[in-house]
Short mmCIF file of C-alpha atoms and ligand atoms in Angstrom, two decimals:
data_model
loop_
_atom_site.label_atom_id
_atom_site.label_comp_id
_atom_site.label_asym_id
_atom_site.label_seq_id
_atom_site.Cartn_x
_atom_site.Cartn_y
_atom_site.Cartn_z
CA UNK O 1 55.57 6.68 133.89
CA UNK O 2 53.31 10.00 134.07
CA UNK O 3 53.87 12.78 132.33
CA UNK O 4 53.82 16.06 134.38
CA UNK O 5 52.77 19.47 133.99
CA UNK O 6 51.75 22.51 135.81
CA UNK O 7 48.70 22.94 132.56
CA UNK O 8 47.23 20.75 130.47
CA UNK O 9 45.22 22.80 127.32
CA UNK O 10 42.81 20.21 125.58
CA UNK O 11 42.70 22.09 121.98
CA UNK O 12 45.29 23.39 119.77
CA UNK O 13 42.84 26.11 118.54
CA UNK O 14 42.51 29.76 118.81
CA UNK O 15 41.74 30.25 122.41
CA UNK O 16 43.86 26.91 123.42
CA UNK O 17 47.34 28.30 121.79
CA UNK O 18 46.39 31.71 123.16
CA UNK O 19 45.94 30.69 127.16
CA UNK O 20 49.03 27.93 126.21
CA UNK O 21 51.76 30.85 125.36
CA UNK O 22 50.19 33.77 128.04
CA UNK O 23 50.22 31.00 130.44
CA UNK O 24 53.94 30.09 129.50
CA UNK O 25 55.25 33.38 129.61
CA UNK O 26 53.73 33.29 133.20
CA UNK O 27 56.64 30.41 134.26
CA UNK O 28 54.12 27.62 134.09
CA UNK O 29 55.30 24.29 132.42
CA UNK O 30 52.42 23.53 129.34
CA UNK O 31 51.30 20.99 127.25
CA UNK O 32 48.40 21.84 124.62
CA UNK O 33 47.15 18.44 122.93
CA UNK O 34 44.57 18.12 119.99
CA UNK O 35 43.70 15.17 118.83
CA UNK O 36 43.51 16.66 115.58
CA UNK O 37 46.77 16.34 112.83
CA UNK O 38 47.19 19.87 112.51
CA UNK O 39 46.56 22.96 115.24
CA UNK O 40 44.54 25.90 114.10
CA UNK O 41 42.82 24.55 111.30
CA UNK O 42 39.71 26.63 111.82
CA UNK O 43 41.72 30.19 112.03
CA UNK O 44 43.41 28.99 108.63
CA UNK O 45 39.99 28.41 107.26
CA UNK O 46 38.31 31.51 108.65
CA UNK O 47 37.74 34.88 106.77
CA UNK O 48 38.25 33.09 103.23
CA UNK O 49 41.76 32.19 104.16
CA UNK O 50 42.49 35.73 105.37
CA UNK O 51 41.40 35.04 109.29
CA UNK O 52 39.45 38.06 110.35
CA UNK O 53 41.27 38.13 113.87
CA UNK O 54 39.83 40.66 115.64
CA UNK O 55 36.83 43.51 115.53
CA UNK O 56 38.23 46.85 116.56
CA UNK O 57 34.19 48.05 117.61
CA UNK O 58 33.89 44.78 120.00
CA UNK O 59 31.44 45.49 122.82
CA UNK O 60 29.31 43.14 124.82
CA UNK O 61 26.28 43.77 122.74
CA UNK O 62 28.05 42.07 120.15
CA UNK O 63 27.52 38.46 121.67
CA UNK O 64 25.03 36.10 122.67
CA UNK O 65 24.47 34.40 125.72
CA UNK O 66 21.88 32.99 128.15
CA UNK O 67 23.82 35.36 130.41
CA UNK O 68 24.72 38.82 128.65
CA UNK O 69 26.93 40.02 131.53
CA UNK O 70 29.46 37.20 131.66
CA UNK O 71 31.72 38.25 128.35
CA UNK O 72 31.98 42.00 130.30
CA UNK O 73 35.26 41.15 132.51
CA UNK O 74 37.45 39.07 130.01
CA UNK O 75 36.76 41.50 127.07
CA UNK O 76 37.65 44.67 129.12
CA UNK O 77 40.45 43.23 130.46
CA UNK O 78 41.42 42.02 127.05
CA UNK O 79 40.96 43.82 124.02
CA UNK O 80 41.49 44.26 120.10
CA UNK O 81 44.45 46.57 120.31
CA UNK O 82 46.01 43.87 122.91
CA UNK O 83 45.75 41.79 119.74
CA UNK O 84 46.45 44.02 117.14
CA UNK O 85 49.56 44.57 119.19
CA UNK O 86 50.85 41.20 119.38
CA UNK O 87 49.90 40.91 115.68
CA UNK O 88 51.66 43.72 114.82
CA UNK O 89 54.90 42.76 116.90
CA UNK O 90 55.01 39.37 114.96
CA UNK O 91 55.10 42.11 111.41
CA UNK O 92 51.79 40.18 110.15
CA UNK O 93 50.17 42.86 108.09
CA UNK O 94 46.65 43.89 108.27
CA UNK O 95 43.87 45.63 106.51
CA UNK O 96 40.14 46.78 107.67
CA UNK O 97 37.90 45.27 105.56
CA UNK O 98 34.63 46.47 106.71
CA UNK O 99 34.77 48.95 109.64
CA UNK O 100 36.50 47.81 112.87
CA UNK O 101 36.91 43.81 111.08
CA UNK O 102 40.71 43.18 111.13
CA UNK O 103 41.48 40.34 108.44
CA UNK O 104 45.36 39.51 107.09
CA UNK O 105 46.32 40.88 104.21
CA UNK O 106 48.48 38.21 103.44
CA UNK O 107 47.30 34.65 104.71
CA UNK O 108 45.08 33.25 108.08
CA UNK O 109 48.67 31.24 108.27
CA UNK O 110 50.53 34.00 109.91
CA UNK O 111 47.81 34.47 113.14
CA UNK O 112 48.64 30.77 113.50
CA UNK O 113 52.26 31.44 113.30
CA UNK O 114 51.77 34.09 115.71
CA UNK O 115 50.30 31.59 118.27
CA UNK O 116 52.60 28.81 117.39
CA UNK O 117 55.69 30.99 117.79
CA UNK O 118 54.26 32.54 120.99
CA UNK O 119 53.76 28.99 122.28
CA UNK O 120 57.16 28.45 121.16
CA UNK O 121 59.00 31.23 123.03
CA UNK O 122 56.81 30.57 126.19
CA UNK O 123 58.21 27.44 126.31
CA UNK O 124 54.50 25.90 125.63
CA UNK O 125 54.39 22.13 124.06
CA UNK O 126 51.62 21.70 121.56
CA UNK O 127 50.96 17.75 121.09
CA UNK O 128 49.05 16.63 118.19
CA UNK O 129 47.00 13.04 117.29
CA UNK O 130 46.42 12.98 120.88
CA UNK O 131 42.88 11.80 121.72
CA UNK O 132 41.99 11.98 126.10
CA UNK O 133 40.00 8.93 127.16
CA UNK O 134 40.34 8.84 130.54
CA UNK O 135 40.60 11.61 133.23
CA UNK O 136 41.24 10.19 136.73
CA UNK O 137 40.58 6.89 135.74
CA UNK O 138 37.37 7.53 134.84
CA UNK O 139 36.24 7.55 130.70
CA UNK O 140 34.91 10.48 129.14
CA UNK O 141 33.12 9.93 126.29
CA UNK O 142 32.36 12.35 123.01
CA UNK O 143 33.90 12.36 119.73
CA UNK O 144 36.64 9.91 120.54
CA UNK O 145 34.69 7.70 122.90
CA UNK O 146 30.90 6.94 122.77
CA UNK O 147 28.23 8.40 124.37
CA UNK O 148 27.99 10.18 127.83
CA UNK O 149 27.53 8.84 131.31
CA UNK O 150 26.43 11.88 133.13
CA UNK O 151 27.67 13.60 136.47
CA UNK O 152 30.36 11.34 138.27
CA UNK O 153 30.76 13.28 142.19
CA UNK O 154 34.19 10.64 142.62
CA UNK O 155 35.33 12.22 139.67
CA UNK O 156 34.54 15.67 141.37
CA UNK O 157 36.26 14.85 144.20
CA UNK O 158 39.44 13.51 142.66
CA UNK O 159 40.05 16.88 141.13
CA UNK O 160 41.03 18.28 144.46
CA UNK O 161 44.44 15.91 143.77
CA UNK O 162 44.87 17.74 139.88
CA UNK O 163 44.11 15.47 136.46
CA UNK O 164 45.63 12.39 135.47
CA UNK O 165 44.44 11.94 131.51
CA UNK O 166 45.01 8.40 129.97
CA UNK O 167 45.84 8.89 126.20
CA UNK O 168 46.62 6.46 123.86
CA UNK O 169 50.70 7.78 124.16
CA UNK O 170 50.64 7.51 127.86
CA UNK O 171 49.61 9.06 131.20
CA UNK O 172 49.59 13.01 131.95
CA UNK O 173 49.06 14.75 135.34
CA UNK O 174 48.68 18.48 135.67
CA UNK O 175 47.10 20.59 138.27
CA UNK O 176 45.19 23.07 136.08
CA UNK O 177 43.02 21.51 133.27
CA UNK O 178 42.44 24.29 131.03
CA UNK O 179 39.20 22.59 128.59
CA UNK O 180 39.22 24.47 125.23
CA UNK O 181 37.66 22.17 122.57
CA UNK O 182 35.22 24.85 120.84
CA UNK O 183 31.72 24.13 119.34
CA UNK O 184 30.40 21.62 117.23
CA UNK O 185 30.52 23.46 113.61
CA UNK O 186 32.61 21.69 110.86
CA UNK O 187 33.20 18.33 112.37
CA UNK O 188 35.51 17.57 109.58
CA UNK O 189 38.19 20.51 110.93
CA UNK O 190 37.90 18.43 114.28
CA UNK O 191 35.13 19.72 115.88
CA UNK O 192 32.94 17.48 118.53
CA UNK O 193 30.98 17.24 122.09
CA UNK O 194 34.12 16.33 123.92
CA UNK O 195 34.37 19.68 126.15
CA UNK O 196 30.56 19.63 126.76
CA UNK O 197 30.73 15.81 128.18
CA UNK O 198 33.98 16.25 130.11
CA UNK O 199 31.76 19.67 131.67
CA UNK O 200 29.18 16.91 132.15
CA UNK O 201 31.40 13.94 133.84
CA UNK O 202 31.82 16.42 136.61
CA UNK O 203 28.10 17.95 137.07
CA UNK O 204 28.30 21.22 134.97
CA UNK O 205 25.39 21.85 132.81
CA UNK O 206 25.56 22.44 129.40
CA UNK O 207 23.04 24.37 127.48
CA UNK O 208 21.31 23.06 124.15
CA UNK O 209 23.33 23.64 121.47
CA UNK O 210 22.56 25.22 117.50
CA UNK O 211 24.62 25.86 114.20
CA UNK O 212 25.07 29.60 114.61
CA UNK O 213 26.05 31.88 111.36
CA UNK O 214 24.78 29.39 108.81
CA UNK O 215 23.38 29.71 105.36
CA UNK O 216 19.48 29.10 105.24
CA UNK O 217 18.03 26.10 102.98
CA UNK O 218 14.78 26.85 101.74
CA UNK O 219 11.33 25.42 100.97
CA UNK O 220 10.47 24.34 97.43
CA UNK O 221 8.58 26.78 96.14
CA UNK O 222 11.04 29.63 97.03
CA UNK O 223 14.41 27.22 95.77
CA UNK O 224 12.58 27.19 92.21
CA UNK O 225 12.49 30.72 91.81
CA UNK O 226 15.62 31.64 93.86
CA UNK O 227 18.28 28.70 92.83
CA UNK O 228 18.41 29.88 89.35
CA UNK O 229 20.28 33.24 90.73
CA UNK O 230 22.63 31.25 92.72
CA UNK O 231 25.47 33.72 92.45
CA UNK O 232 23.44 36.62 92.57
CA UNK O 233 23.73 39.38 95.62
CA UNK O 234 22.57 41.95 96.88
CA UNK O 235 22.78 44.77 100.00
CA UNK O 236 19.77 43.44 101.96
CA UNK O 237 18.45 44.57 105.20
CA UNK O 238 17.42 41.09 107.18
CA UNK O 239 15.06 40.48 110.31
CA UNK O 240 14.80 37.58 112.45
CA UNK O 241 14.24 37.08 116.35
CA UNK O 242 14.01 41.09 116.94
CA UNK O 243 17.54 41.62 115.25
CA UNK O 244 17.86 43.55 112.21
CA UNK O 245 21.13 43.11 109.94
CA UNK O 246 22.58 45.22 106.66
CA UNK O 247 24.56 43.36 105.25
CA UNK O 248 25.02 42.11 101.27
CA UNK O 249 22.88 38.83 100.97
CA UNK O 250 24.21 35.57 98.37
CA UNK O 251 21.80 33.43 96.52
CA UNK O 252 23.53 30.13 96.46
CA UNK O 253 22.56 26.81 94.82
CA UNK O 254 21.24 25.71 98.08
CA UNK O 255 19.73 28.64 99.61
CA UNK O 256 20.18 32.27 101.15
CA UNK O 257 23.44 33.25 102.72
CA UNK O 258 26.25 35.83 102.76
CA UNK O 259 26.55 37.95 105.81
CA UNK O 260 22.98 38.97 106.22
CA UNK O 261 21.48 36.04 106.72
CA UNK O 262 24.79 34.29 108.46
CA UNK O 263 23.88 37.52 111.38
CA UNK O 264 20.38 36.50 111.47
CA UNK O 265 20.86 32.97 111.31
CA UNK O 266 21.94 33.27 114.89
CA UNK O 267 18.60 34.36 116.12
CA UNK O 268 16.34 32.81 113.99
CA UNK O 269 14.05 29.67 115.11
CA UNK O 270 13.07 26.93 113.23
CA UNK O 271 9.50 27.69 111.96
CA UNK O 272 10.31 31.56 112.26
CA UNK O 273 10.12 33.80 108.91
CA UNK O 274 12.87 35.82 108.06
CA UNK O 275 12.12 39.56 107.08
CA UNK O 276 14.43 41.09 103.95
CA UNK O 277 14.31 44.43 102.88
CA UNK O 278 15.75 44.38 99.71
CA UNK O 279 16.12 48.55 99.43
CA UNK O 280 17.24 48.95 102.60
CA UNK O 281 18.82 52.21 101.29
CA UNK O 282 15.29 53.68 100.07
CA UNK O 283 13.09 55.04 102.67
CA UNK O 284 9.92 55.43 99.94
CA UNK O 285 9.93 53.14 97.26
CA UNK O 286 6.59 54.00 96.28
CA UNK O 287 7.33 57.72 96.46
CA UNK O 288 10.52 56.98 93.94
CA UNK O 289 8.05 54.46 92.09
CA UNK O 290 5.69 57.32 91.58
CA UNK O 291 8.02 59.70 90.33
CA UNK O 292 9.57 57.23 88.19
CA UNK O 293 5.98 56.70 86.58
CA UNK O 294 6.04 60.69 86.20
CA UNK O 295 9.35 60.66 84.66
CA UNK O 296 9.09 57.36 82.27
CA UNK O 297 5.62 56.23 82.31
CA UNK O 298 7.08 53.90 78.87
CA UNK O 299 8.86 51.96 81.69
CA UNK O 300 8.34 48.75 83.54
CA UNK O 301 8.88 47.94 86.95
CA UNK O 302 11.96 45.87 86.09
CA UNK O 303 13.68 48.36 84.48
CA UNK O 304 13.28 50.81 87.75
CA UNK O 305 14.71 47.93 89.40
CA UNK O 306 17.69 47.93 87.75
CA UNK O 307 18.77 51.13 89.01
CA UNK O 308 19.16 49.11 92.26
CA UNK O 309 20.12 45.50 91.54
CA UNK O 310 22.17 43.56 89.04
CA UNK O 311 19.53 42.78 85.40
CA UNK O 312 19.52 39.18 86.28
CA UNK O 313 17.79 39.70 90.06
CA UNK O 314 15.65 42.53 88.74
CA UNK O 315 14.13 40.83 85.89
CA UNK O 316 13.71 37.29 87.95
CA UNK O 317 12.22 39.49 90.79
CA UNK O 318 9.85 41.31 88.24
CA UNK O 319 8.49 37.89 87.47
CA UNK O 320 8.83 36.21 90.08
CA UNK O 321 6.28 38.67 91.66
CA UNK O 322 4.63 39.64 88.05
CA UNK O 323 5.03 43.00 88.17
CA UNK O 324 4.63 43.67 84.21
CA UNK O 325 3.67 46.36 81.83
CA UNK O 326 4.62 50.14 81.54
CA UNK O 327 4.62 52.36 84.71
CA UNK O 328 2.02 54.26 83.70
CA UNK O 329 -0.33 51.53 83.97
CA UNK O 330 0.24 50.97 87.38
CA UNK O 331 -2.10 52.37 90.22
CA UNK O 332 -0.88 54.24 93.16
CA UNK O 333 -1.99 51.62 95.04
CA UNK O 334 -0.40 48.73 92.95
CA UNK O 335 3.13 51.13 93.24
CA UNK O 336 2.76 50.95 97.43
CA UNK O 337 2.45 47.06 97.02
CA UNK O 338 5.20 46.59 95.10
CA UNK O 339 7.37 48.83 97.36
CA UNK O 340 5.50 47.24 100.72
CA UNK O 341 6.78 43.36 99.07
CA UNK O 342 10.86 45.18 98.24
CA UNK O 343 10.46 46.69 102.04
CA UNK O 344 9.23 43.51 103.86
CA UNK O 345 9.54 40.65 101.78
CA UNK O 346 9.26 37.76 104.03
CA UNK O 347 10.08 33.59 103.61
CA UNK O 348 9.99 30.58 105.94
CA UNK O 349 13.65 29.08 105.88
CA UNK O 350 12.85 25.17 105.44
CA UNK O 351 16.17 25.22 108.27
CA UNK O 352 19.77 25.82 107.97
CA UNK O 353 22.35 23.70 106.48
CA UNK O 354 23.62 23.34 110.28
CA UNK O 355 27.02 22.29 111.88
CA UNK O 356 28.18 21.20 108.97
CA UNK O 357 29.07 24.95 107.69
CA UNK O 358 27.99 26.89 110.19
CA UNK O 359 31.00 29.03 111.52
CA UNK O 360 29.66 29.05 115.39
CA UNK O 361 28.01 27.21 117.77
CA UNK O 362 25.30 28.63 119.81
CA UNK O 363 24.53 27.62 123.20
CA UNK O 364 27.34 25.18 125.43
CA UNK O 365 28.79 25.10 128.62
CA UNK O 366 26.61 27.37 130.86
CA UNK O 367 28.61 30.23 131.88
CA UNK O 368 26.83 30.59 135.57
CA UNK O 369 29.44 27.50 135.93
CA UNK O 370 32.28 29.52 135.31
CA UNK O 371 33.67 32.44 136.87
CA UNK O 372 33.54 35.59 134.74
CA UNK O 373 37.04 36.39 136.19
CA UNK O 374 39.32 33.56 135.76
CA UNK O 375 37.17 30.59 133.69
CA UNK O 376 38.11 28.35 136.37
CA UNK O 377 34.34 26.25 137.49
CA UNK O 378 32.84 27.44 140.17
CA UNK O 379 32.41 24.08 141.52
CA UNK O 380 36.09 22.18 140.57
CA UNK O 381 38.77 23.65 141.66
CA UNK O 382 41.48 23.89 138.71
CA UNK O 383 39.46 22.95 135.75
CA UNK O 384 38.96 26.29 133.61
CA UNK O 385 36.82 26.61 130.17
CA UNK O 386 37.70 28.81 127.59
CA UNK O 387 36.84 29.93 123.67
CA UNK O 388 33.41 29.03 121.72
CA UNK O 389 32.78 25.66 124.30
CA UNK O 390 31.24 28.22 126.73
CA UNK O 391 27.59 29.58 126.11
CA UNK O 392 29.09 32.68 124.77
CA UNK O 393 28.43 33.36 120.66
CA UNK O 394 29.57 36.59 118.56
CA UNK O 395 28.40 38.14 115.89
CA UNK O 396 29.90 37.64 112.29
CA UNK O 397 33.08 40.32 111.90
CA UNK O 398 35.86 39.13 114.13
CA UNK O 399 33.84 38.76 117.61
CA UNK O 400 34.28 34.80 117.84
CA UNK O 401 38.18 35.08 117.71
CA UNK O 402 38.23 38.27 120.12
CA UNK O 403 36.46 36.21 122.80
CA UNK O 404 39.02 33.25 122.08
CA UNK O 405 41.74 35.23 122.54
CA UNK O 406 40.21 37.68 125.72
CA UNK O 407 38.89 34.47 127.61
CA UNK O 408 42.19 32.84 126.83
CA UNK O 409 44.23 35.63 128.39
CA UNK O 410 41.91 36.14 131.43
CA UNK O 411 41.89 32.15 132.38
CA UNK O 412 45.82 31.87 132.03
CA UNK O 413 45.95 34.92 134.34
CA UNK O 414 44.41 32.81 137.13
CA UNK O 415 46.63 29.40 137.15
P1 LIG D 1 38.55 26.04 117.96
O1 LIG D 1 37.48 25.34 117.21
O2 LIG D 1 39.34 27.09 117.28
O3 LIG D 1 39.58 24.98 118.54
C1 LIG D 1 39.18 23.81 119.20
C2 LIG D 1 40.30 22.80 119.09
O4 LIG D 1 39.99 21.70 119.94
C3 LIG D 1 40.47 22.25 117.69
O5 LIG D 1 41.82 22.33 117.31
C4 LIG D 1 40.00 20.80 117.82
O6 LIG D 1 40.69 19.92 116.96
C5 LIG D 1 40.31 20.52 119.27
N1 LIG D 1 39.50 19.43 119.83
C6 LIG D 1 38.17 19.23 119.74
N2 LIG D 1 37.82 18.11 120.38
C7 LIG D 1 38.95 17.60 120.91
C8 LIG D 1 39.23 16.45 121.67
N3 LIG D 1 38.28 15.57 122.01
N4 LIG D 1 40.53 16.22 122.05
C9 LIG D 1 41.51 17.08 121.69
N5 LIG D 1 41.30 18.18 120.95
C10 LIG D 1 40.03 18.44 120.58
N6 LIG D 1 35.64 33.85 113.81
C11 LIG D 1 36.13 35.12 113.68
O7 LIG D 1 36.20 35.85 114.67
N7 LIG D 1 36.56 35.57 112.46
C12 LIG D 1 36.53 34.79 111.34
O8 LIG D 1 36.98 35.22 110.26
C13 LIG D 1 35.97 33.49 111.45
N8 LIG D 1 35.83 32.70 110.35
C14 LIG D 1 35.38 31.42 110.49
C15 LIG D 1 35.30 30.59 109.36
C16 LIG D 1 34.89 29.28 109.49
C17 LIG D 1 34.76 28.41 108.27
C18 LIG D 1 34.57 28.77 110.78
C19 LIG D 1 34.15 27.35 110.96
C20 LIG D 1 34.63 29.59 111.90
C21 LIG D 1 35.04 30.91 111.77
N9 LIG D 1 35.11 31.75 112.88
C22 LIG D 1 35.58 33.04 112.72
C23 LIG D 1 34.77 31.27 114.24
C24 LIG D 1 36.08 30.90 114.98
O9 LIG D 1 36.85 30.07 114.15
C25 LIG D 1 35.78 30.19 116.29
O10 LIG D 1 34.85 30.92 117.04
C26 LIG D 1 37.08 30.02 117.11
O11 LIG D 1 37.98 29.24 116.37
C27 LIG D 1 36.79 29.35 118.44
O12 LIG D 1 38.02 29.15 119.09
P2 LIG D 1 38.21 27.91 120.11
O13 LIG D 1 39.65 27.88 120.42
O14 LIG D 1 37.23 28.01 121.19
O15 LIG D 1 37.82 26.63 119.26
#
C-alpha cells in the first residue's frame, strides 16, 4: 500500500523542518524523512552548542554564488526578525554575540525544539532512519546507493504524475517533492551527494562543489614554527581571493583557523597565498616602531610586540623572523621591514582540512535551475530545492541558517 501526502521534505535539517511546519500551517498534509537517527544534528552542533540562528545585518553581499542575484527574493521576503520572532514566541532566549550574530544563550537544543514543535503543531510528520532509493521506479544513487547514472528524461516526464519514493519501510507518493539534503561538510552528522544526484537523475546541473569555512593545514616549514602555539590567537586582518576579513585568528595543532581564516577559507584557491595582517589595528607600525626606539632604545622588538599580542606569539614571532637586539640598533629601514612582514605577512596553505570540518559547502545545485521565487525547478514541475544543497554559501555569523530558514519559507509558500 502507498503512503500519501500532499509534501514529501527529504531532510530533517534546518531548512527541511522549517518549509515542513510553514508548509503545514498552510493545510498541506507533510512528511519530512532523514535517513539520519536524529533531526537537526548540525543546528545542535553549530555555534559551539549555542546555534548562532540568525545574523540581524544579513544582506545579499553576505553570500556566495555563481549567481549573486538569486538569494535577493527569499531573503527580503524572509528575514531575521521573522526569525527572531518565532524564536522569541517559543521563550528561547538570546544574546548578540558579535554585532547582528544571534546565538542561544541557553543551548542549540531549543532552535531544534522550536522547529520540532512547529512541525508538531502544523501537523508535519518527521520520519527518521529512512533512506529513499527509488523515485518513480527509477534508483537514485548517493550516499545510500552507489554512484550516479546521469539525466533520466522518463524520469522527467513521470514527475508530471507527482513522486512515488521506494524506501526500505514502504512506498510514498506526494505531489510536491521538496529536496533539502544540504552540503557535503561533516559526513559523520549525515551529510552526502544525495540532493545533488537526485538534481542530476532529472537533468539539473550541479556545480563543483568545495569545503567552505574550513581551517587551513599548512606546509612544513610554516607547521614547525606555528604548531608549537597551537592555542595561541590573535585579532588578525586576513586576505584571500580579493576578500579581506577581521576577525581573531587560532593557531591549532594542525594549522590556522578561527574566524579569520574560516571567512577566507571560502574564497581561497588551492595554490593561492593567504595575506594576514597581524596589526590590523595599527596603521604605521614603523612610525610606532620608531618612536618606540625614541622612547626605549634598551628594548627589543619582542618586547614592543607584547604590547599587542600574548608573550608566547611575540617572542615565537621575534624568532621566528629574528628580529633580535635592542631598538636602538635597528635601522629605519630594518623598522619598515619588520612592520611591512606584521602588515602583509603572507603563507601558502598546503589545503584545508576539507568536508570533514568544514561548516559549509560551496558550490551545488545551480540556482539558474531554480526559481528565485518559489525553489520549485524550472524544468520539473513540483520538485523544489531548498537550504545549503543550492549553489548559495554565507558567510560565517549566522548567514547559512538565515538562508535555510528564508528559502524554506519562500518554497513552502509556493506548494
Ligand atoms: P542540513 O545539513 O541542516 O540538513 C540536511 C539534512 O538532510 C540532514 O538532517 C541530513 O541527515 C539529511 N540528509 C542528507 N542526505 C539524506 C538522504 N540521502 N536521505 C535523507 N536525508 C538526508 N550556520 C549558521 O548560520 N550558524 C552557525 O552557528 C553554524 N554553525 C555550524 C557549525 C557546524 C559544525 C557546521 C557543520 C555547520 C554550521 N553552520 C552554521 C552551517 C549550517 O549548519 C548549515 O548551513 C545548515 O544546517 C544548512 O541547512 P540545510 O537544512 O540545508 O542542511
Amino acid at each position: 500500500m502507498t503512503e500519501r501526502y500532499d509534501v514529501i521534505v527529504l531532510g530533517a535539517g534546518a531548512a527541511g523542518l522549517m518549509c515542513a511546519a510553514t508548509a503545514g500551517y498552510q493545510g498541506h498534509s507533510v512528511l519530512v524523512l532523514d535517513h539520519a537517527n536524529k533531526p537537526g544534528k548540525k543546528i545542535l552542533m553549530s555555534g559551539g552548542g549555542r546555534c548562532n540562528f540568525t545574523n540581524l545585518n544579513t544582506t545579499p553581499a553576505h553570500f556566495t554564488s555563481a549567481n549573486p542575484h538569486f538569494c535577493k527574493s527569499a531573503l527580503n521576503r524572509y528575514s531575521p526578525w521573522h526569525f527572531l520572532e518565532l524564536v522569541e514566541r517559543h521563550g528561547v532566549e538570546h544574546v548578540e554575540k558579535a554585532p547582528g550574530q544571534l546565538f542561544c544563550a541557553g543551548s542549540s537544543k531549543e532552535i531544534l525544539q522550536v522547529l520540532l514543535t512547529e512541525c508538531d503543531w502544523a501537523g508535519a510528520e518527521v520520519r527518521l532512519n529512512t533512506s529513499v532509493t527509488h523515485v518513480n521506479d527509477r534508483p537514485v544513487a548517493g550516499a545510500d546507493g552507489g554512484e550516479g547514472q546521469g539525466a533520466d528524461p522518463a524520469l522527467v516526464a513521470s514527475a508530471a504524475d507527482g513522486f512515488r519514493l521506494r524506501t526500505a519501510g514502504g512506498e510514498l507518493h506526494a505531489r510536491r517533492l521538496v529536496v533539502a539534503t544540504g552540503g557535503l561538510s561533516i559526513p559523520t552528522l549525515g551529510a552526502g551527494p544525495f540532493g545533488y544526484r537526485l538534481a542530476e537523475r532529472f537533468g539539473l546541473t550541479v556545480l563543483p562543489t568545495r569545503a567552505g569555512l574550513v581551517p587551513f593545514t599548512l606546509q612544513p616549514a610554516d607547521k614547525a614554527w606555528l604548531a608549537e602555539l597551537a592555542g595561541v590567537s590573535a585579532e588578525v586582518a586576513a586576505e584571500a581571493g580579493g576578500r579581506r576579513f577581521q576577525e581573531p585568528l587560532l593557531i591549532t595543532h594542525r594549522g590556522l583557523s578561527g574566524p579569520a581564516m574560516l571567512q577566507v577559507s571560502s574564497f581561497w584557491r588551492p595554490g593561492d597565498e593567504v595575506a594576514v595582517d597581524w596589526l590590523p589595528a595599527l596603521a604605521d607600525p614603523a612610525a610606532a616602531l620608531r618612536q618606540a626606539r625614541a622612547e626605549q632604545p634598551a628594548a627589543g622588538v619582542e618586547k614592543w610586540l607584547r604590547g599587542f599580542f600574548s608573550q608566547r606569539l611575540a617572542a615565537t614571532l621575534a624568532e621566528h623572523f629574528g628580529w633580535r637586539g635592542p631598538l636602538q640598533h635597528q635601522s629605519n629601514e630594518r623598522l619598515a621591514q619588520i612592520a611591512a612582514l606584521l602588515k602583509g605577512w603572507r603563507f601558502k596553505p598546503a589545503g584545508t582540512e576539507g568536508y570533514r570540518t568544514a561548516e559549509v559547502t560551496l558550490g551545488g545545485l545551480d540556482t539558474d535551475a531554480v526559481s528565485s521565487k518559489t525553489f520549485e525547478a524550472k524544468a520539473v514541475p513540483g520538485l523544489f530545492f531548498i537550504g545549503e544543497v543550492l549553489d548559495v554559501t554565507g558567510e560565517l555569523g549566522g548567514f547559512n541558517f538565515q538562508w535555510a530558514w528564508a528559502s524554506a519559507h519562500a518554497a513552502a509558500q509556493a506548494l
